[in-house]
mmCIF file of C-alpha atoms in Angstrom:
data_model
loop_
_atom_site.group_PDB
_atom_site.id
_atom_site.type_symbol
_atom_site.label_atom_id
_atom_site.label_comp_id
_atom_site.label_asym_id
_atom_site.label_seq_id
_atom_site.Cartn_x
_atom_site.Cartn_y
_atom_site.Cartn_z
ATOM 1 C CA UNK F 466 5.951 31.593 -1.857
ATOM 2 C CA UNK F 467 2.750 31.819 0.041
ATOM 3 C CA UNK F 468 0.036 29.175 -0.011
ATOM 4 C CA UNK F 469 -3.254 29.228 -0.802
ATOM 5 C CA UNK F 470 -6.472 28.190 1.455
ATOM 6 C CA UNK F 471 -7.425 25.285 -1.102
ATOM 7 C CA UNK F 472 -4.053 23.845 -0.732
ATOM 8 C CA UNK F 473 -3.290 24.022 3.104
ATOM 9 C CA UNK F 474 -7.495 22.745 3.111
ATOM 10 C CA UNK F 475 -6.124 19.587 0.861
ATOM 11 C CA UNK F 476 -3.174 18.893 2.503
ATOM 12 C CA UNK F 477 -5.226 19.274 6.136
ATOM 13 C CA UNK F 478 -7.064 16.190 4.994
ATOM 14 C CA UNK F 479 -4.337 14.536 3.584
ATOM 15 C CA UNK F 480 -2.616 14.960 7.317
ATOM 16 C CA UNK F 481 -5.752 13.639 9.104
ATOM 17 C CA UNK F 482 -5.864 10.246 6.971
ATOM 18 C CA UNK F 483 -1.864 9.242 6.692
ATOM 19 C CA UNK F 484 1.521 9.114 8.401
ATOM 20 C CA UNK F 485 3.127 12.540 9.233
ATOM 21 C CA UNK F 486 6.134 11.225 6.700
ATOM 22 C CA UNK F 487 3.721 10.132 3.445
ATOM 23 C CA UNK F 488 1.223 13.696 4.407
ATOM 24 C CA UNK F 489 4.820 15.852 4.722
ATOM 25 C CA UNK F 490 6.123 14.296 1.275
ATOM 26 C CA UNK F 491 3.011 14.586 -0.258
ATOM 27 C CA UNK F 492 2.624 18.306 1.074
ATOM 28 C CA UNK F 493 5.724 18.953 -1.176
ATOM 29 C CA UNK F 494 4.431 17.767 -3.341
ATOM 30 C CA UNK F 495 1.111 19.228 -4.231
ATOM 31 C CA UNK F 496 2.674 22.844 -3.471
ATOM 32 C CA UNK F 497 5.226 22.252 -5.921
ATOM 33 C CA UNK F 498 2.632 21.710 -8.405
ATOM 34 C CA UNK F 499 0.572 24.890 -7.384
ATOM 35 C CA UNK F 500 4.106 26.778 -7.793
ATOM 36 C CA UNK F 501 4.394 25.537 -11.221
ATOM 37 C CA UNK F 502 0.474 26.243 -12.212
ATOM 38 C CA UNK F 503 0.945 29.714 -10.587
ATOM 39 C CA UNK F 504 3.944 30.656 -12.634
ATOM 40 C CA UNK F 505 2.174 29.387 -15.511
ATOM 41 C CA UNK F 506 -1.282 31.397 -15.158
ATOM 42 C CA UNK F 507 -0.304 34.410 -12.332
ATOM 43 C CA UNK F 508 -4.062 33.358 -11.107
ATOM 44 C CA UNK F 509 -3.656 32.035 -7.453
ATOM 45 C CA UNK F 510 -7.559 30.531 -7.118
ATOM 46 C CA UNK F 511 -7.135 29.265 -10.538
ATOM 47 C CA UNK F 512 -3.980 27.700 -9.707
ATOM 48 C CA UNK F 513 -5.023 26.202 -6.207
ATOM 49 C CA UNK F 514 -8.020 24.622 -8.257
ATOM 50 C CA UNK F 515 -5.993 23.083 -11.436
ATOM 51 C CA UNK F 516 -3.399 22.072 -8.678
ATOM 52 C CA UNK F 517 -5.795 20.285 -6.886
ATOM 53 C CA UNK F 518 -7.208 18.850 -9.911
ATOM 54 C CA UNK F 519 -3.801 17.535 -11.370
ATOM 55 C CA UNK F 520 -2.214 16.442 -8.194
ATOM 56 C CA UNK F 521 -5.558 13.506 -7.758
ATOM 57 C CA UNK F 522 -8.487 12.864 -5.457
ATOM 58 C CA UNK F 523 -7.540 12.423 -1.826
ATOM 59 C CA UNK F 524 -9.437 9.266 -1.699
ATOM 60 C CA UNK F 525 -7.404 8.007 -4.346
ATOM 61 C CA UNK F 526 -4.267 8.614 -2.985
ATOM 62 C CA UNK F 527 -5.103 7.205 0.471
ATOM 63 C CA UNK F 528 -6.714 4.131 -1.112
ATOM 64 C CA UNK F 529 -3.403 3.736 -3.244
ATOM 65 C CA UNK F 530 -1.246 4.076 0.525
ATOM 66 C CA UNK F 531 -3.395 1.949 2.173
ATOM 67 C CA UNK F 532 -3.403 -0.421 -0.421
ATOM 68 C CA UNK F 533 0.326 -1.217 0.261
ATOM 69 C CA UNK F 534 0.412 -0.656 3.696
ATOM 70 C CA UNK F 535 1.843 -3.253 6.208
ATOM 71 C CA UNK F 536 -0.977 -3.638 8.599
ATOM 72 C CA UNK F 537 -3.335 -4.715 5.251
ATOM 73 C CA UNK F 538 -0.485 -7.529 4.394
ATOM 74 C CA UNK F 539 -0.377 -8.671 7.790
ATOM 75 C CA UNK F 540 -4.451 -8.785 7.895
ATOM 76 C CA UNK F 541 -4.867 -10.605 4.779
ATOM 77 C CA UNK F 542 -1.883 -12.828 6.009
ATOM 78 C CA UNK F 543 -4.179 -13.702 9.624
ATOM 79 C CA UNK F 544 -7.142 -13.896 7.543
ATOM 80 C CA UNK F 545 -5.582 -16.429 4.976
ATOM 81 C CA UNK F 546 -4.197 -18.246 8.024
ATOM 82 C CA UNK F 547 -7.448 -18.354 9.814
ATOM 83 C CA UNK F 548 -9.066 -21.451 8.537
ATOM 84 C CA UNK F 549 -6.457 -23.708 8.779
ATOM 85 C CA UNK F 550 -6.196 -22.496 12.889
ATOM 86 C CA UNK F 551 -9.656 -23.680 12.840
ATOM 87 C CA UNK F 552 -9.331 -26.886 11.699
ATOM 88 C CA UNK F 553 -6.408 -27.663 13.502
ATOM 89 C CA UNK F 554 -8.203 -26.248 17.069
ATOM 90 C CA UNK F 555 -11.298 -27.545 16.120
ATOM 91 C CA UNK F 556 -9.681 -31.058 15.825
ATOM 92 C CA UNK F 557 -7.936 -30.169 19.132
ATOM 93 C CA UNK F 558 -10.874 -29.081 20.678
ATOM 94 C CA UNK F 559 -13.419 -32.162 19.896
ATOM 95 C CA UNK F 560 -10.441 -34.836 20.650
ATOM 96 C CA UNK F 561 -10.176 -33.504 24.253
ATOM 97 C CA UNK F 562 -13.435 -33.365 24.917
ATOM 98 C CA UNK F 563 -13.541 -29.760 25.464
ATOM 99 C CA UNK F 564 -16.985 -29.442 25.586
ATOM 100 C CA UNK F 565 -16.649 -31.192 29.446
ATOM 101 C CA UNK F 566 -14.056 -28.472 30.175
ATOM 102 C CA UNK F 567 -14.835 -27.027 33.466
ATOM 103 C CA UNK F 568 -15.162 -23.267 31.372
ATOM 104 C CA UNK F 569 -17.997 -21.387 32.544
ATOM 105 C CA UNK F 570 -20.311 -20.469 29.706
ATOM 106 C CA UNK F 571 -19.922 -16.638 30.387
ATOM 107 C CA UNK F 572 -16.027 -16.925 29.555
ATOM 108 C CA UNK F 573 -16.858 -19.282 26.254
ATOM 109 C CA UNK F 574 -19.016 -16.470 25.302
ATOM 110 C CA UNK F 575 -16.578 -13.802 26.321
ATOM 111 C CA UNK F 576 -14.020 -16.031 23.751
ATOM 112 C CA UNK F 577 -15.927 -16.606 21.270
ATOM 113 C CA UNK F 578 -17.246 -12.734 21.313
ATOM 114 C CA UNK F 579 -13.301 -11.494 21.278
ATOM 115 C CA UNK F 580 -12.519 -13.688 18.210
ATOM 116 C CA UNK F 581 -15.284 -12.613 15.718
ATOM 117 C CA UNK F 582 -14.330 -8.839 17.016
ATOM 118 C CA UNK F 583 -10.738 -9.957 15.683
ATOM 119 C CA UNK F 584 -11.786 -11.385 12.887
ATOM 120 C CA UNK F 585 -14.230 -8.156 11.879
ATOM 121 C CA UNK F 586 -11.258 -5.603 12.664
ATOM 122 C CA UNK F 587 -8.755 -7.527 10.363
ATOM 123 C CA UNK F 588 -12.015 -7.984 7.928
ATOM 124 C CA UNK F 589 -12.406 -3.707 8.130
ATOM 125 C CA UNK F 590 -8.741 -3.192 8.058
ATOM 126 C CA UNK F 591 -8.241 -4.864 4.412
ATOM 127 C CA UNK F 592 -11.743 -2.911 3.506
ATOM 128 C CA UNK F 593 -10.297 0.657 4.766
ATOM 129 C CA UNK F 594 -10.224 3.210 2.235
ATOM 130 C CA UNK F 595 -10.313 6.298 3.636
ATOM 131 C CA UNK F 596 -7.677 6.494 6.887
ATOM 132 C CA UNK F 597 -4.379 5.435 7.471
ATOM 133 C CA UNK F 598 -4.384 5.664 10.702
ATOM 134 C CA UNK F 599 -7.766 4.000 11.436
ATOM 135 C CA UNK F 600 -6.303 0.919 9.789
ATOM 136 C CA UNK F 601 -3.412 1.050 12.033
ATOM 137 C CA UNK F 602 -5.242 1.363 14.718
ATOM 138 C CA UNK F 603 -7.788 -1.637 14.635
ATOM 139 C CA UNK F 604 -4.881 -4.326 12.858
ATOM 140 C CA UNK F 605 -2.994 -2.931 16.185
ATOM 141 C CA UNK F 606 -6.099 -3.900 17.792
ATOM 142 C CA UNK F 607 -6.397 -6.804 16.218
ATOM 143 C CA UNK F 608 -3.709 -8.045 16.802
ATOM 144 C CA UNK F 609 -3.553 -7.641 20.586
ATOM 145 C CA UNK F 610 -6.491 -9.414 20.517
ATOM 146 C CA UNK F 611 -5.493 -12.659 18.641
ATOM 147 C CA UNK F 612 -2.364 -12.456 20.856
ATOM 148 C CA UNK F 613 -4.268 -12.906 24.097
ATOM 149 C CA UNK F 614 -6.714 -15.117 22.514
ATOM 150 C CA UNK F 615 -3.862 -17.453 21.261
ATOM 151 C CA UNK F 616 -1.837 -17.428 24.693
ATOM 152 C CA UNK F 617 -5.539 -18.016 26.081
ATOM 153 C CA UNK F 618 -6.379 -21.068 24.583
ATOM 154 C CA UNK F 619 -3.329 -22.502 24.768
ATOM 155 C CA UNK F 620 -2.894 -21.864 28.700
ATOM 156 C CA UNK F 621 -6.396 -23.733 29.042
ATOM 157 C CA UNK F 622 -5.914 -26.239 26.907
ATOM 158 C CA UNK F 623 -2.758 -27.766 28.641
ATOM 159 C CA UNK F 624 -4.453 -26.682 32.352
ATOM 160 C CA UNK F 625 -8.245 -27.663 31.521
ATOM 161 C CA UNK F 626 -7.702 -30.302 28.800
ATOM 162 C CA UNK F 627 -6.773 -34.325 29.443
ATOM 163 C CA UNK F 628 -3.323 -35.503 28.768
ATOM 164 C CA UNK F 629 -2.264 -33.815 25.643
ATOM 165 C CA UNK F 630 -2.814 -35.571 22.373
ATOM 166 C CA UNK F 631 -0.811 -34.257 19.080
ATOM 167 C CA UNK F 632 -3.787 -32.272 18.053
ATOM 168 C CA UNK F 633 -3.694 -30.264 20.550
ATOM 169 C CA UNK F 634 0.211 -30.033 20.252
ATOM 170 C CA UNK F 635 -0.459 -29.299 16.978
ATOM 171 C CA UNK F 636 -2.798 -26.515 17.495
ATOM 172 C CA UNK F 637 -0.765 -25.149 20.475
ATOM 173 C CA UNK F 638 2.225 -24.835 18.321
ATOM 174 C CA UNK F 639 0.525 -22.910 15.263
ATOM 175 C CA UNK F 640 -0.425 -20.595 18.059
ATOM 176 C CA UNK F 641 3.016 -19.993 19.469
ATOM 177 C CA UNK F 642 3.943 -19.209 15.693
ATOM 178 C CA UNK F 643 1.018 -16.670 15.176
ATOM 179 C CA UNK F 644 2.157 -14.981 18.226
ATOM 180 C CA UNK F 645 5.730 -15.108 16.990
ATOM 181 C CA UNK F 646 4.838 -13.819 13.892
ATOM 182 C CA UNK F 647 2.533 -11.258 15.178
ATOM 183 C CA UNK F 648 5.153 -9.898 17.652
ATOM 184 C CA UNK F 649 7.648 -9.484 14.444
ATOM 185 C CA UNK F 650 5.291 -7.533 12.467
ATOM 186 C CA UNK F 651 3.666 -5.530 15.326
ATOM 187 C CA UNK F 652 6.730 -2.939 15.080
ATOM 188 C CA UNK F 653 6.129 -2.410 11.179
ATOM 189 C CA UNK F 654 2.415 -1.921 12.036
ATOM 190 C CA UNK F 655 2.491 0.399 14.971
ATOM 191 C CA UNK F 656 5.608 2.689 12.939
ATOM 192 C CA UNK F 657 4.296 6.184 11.914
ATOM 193 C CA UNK I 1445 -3.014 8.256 -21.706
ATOM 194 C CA UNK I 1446 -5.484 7.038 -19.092
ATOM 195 C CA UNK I 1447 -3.602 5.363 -16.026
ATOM 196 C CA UNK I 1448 -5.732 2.311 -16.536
ATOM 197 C CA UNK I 1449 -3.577 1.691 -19.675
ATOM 198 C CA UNK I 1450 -0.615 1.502 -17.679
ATOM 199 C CA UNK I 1451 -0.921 -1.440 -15.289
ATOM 200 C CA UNK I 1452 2.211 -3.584 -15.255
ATOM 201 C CA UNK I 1453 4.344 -0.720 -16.729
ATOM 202 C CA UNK I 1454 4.080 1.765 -14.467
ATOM 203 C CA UNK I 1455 6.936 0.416 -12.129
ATOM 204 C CA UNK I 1456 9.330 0.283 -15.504
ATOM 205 C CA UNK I 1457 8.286 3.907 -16.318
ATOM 206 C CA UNK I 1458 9.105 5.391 -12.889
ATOM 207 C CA UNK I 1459 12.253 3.472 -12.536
ATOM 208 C CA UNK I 1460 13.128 5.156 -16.152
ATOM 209 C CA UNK I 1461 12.834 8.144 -14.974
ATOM 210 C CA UNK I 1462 15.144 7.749 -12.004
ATOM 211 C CA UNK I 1463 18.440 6.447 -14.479
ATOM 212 C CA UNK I 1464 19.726 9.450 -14.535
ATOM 213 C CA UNK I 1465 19.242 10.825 -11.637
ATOM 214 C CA UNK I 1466 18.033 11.311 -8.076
ATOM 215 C CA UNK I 1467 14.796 12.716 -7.900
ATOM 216 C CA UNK I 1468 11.631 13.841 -6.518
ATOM 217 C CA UNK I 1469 8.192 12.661 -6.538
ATOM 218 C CA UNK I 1470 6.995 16.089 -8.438
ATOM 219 C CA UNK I 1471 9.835 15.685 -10.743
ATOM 220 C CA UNK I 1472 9.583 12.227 -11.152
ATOM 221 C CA UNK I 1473 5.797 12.822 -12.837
ATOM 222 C CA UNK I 1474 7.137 16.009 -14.542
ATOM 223 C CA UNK I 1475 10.205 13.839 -16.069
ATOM 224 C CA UNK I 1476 7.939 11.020 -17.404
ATOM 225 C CA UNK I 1477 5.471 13.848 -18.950
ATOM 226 C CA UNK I 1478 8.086 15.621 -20.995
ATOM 227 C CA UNK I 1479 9.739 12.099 -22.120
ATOM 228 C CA UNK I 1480 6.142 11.190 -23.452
ATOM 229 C CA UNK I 1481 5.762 14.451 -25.287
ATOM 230 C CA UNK I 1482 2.674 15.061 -22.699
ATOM 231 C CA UNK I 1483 1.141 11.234 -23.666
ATOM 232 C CA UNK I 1484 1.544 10.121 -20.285
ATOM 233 C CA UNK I 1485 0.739 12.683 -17.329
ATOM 234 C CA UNK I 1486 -0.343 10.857 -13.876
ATOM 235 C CA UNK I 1487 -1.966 12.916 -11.352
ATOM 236 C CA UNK I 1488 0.986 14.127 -9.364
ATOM 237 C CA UNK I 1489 -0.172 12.250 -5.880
ATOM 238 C CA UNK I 1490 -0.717 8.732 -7.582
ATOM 239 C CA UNK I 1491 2.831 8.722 -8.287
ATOM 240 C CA UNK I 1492 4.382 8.953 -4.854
ATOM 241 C CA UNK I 1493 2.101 6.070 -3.393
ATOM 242 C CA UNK I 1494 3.789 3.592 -6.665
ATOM 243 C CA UNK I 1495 7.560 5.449 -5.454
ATOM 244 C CA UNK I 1496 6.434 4.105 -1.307
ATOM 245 C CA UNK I 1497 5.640 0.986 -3.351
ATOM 246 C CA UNK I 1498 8.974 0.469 -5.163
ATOM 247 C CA UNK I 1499 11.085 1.589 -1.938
ATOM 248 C CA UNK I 1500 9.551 -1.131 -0.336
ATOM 249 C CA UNK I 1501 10.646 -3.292 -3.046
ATOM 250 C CA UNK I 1502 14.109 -2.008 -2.489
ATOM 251 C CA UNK I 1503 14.132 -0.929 -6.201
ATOM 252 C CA UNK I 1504 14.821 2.706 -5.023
ATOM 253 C CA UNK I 1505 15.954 4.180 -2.214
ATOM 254 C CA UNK I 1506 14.371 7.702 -0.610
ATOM 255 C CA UNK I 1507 16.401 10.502 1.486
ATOM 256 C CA UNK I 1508 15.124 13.555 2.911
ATOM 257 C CA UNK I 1509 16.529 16.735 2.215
ATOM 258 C CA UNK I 1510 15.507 20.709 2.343
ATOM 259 C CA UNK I 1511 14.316 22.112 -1.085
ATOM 260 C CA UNK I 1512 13.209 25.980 -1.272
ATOM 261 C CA UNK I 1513 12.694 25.835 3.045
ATOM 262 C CA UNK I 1514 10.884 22.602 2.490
ATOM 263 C CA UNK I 1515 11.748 19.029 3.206
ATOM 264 C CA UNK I 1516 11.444 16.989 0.286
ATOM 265 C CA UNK I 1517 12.341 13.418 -0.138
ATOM 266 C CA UNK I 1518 14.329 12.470 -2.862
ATOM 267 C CA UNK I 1519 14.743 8.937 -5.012
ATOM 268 C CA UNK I 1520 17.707 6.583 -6.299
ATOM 269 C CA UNK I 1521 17.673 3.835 -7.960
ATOM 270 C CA UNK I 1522 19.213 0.946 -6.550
ATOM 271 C CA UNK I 1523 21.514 -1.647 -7.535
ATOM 272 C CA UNK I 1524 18.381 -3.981 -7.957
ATOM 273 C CA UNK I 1525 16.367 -1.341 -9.207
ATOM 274 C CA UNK I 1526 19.109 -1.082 -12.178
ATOM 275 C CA UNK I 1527 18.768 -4.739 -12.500
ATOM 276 C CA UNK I 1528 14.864 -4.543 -12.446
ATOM 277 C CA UNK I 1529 15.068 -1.992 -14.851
ATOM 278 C CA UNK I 1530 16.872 -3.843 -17.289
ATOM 279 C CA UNK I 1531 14.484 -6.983 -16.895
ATOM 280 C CA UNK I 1532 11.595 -4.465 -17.656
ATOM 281 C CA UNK I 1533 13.127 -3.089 -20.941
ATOM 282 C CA UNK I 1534 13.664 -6.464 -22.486
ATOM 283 C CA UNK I 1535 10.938 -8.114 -21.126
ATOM 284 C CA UNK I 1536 8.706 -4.704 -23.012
ATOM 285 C CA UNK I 1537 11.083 -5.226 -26.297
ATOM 286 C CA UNK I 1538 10.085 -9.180 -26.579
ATOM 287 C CA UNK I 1539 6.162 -8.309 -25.996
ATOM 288 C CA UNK I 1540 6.314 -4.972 -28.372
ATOM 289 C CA UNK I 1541 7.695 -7.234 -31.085
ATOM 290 C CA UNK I 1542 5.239 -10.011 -30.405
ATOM 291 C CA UNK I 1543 2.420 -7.420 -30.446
ATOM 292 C CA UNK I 1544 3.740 -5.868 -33.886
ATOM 293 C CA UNK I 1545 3.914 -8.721 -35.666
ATOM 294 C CA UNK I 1546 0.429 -9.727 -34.512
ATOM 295 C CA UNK I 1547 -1.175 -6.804 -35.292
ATOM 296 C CA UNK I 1548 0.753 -6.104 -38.529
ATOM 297 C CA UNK I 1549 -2.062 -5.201 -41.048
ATOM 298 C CA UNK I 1550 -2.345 -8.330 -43.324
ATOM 299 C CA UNK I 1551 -2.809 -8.099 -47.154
ATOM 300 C CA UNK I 1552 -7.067 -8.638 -48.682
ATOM 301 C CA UNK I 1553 -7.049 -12.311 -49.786
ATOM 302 C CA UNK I 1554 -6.676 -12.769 -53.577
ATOM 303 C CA UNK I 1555 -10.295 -13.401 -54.732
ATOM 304 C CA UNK I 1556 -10.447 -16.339 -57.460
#
């Protein structure tokens, strides 16, 4: 049965905001129900418009997806996590001193510029309403980031830092577990 | 039936719908409209976000196939979606009853 331009105009935006599988299935979907409205009322415009109407607001439905989408999880995961990494590299931090670190200020301003990025993507990927695939692309971001930033500190504090105390083991090792954990989830994040 | 009024059934509903049968995300909103008589009729796309939901949950599980030159995904329940299923009718039964007997219109008080 031939489409109408309503419906291929729907499902077009439906495409551009979620994964090719959820846009395909949903694609059934709403043609199935401008099938059923056709048969009912022989009308096509009528029947692309109470289609439309009955199948729900694109926002909707891509606020619903997103809603239960991995990369939100794993952001409100980081976020949840993030305070406790602060205490625990704060402590780390103000036990060794790290303020005498030989650091140049540029690269303390470099890291402390990367980690509020981090922390606004994850903040904008639990926020996302509207795309799919602009959530997956800054918690991919995101988490790339915090990767780099974990390995980071870590690498200076055991080159840069004095003898190392069990704070800074401490902190060192919740990194090596956000990595780890960010490594398992990455795949479930980056999937279409 | 606004949707609102469904929170914290909806998963029990869609599940219902699948005890029978495989089906698909169109027919899944069509089968829960004509066992309502019409009361409950979800716009068509809200229902396959909850059906992603309960996949995830491994309540269901969702094949592809080719329907009328299309591909359309189809839905099973699972062995824990049968068991979910089962939690969700008695756990509705026990509240129902609760909620009858609460709001069971009570006799006028005998004035003296």
């Amino acid at each position: 049965m031939a489409g109408h331009p309503l419906i291929t105009a729907q499902l077009d935006v439906l495409a551009a905001r979620l994964p090719a599988p959820a846009a395909e299935e949903l694609a059934d979907g709403l043609r199935e129900t401008y099938e059923h409205r056709l048969g009912e009322c022989g009308d096509p415009d009528r029947a692309a418009r109470t289609a439309i109407a009955d199948f729900g607001d694109a926002d909707v439905i891509t606020a619903a997806f997103l809603r239960q989408s991995p990369q939100r999880r794993v952001a409100l995961t980081l976020l949840a996590g993030g305070p406790v990494m602060a205490v625990l590299w704060g402590t780390a931090l103000l036990t060794a001193h790290a303020p005498a670190w030989p650091v140049p200020l540029a690269g303390r301003l470099l890291f402390g510029g990367a980690l509020a990025a981090t922390v606004a993507l994850l903040l904008m990927t639990v926020r996302e309403r509207h795309s799919y695939r602009r959530s997956r692309a800054m918690t991919a971001g995101a988490l790339a980031s915090l990767i780099a930033l974990d390995v980071l500190m870590s690498v200076t504090a055991a080159v840069a830092g004095p003898v190392p105390a069990w704070p800074a083991v401490l902190a060192v090792t919740a990194s090596t577990l956000r990595v780890l954990l960010v490594l398992r989830v990455l795949p479930a994040v980056l999937a279409r | 039936m606004r949707a609102e009024a469904l929170k914290g059934h909806l998963d029990g509903l869609l599940l219902a719908t699948l005890e029978d049968g495989p089906l698909h995300g169109y027919a899944v909103k069509e089968a829960l409209r004509e066992v309502t008589g019409g009361r409950i009729d979800l716009p068509t796309g809200t229902v396959y976000p909850a059906l992603h939901r309960l996949e995830g949950a491994g309540l269901i599980s969702g094949a592809w196939g080719v329907a009328n030159g299309r591909r359309r995904r189809t839905y099973r329940l699972t062995e824990a979606g049968h068991a979910a299923l089962s939690g969700e009718r008695a756990g509705w039964q026990e509240f129902a009853t609760a909620v009858t007997f609460a709001l069971k219109a009570r006799p006028w008080p005998a004035t003296p």
